[in-house]
PDB file of C-alpha atoms in Angstrom:
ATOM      1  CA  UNK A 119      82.131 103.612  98.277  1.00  0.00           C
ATOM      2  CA  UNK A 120      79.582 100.907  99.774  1.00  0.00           C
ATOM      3  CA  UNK A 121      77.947  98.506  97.518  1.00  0.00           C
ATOM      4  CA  UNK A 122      74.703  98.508  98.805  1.00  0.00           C
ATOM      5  CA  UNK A 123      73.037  95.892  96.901  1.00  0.00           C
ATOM      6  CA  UNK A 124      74.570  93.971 100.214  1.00  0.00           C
ATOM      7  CA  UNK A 125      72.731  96.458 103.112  1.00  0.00           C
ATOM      8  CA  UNK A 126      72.513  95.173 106.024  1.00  0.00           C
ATOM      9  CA  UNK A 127      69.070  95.900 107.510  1.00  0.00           C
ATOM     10  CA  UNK A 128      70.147  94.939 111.139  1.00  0.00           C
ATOM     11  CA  UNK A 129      72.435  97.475 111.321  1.00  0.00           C
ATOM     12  CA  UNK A 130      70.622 101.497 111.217  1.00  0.00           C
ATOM     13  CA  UNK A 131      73.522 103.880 110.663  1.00  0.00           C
ATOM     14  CA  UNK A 132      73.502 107.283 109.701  1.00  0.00           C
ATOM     15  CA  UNK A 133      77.421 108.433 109.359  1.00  0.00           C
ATOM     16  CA  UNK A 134      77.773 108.889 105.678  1.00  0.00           C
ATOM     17  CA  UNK A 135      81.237 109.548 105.824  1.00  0.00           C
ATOM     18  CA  UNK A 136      82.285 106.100 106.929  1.00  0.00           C
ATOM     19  CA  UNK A 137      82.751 103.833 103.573  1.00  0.00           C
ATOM     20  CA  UNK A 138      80.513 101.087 104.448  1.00  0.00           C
ATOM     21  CA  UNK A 139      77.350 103.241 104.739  1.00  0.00           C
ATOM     22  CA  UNK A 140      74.917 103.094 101.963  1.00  0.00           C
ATOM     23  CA  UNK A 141      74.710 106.066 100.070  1.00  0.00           C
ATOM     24  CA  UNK A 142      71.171 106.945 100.089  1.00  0.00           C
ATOM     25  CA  UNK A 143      69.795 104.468 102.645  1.00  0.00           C
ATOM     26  CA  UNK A 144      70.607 104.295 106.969  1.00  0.00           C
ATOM     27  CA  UNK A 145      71.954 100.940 106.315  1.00  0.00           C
ATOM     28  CA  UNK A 146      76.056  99.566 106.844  1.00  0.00           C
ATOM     29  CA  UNK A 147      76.962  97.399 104.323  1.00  0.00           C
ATOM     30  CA  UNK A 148      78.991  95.340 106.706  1.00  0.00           C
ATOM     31  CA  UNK A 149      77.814  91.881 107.848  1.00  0.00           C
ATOM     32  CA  UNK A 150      78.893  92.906 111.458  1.00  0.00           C
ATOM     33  CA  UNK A 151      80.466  95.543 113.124  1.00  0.00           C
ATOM     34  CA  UNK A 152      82.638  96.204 116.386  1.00  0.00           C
ATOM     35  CA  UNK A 153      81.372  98.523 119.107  1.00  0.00           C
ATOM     36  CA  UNK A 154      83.975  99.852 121.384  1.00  0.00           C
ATOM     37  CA  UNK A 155      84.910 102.571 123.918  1.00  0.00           C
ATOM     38  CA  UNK A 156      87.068 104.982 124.351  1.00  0.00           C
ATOM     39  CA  UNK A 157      86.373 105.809 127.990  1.00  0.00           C
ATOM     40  CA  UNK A 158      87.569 103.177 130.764  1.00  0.00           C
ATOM     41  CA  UNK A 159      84.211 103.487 132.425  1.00  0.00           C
ATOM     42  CA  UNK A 160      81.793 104.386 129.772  1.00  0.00           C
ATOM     43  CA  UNK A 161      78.512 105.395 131.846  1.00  0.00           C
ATOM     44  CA  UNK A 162      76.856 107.463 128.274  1.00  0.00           C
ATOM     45  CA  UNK A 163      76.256 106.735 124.842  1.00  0.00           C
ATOM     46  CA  UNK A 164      78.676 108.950 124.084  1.00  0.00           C
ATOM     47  CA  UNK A 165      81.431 107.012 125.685  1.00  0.00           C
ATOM     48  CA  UNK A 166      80.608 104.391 122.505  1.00  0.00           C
ATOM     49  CA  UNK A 167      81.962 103.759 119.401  1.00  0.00           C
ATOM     50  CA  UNK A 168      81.641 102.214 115.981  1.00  0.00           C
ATOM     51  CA  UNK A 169      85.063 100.406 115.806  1.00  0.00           C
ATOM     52  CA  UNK A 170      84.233  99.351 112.316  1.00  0.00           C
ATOM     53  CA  UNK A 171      84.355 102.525 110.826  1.00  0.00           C
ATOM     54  CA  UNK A 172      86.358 103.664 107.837  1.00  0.00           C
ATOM     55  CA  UNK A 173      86.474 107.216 106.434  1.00  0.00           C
ATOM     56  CA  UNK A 174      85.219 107.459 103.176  1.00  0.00           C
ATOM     57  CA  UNK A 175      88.504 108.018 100.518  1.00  0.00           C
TER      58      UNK A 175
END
């Protein structure tokens, strides 16, 4: 589970099944994250993705 005494308030995120999200705030707990893609020509924001992530155990 996050600790988020340490939000980070430049990163918004709303997936509260990753483990760095704070609980009951839109905040990552990370100090930075990796975007990626999983498209080879990503034209939508859908093409995007939080690298970073980690399912909650």
């Amino acid at each position: 589970m996050s600790n988020c005494t340490n939000e980070n308030k430049s990163i918004r995120c709303t997936v509260v099944q990753c483990q760095h999200h704070c609980q009951s705030k839109d905040y990552c707990s990370l100090s930075s994250i990796q975007v990626g893609t999983h498209e080879a020509n990503p034209t939508m924001i859908e093409c995007t993705d939080c690298t970073s992530f980690k399912l909650k155990s």
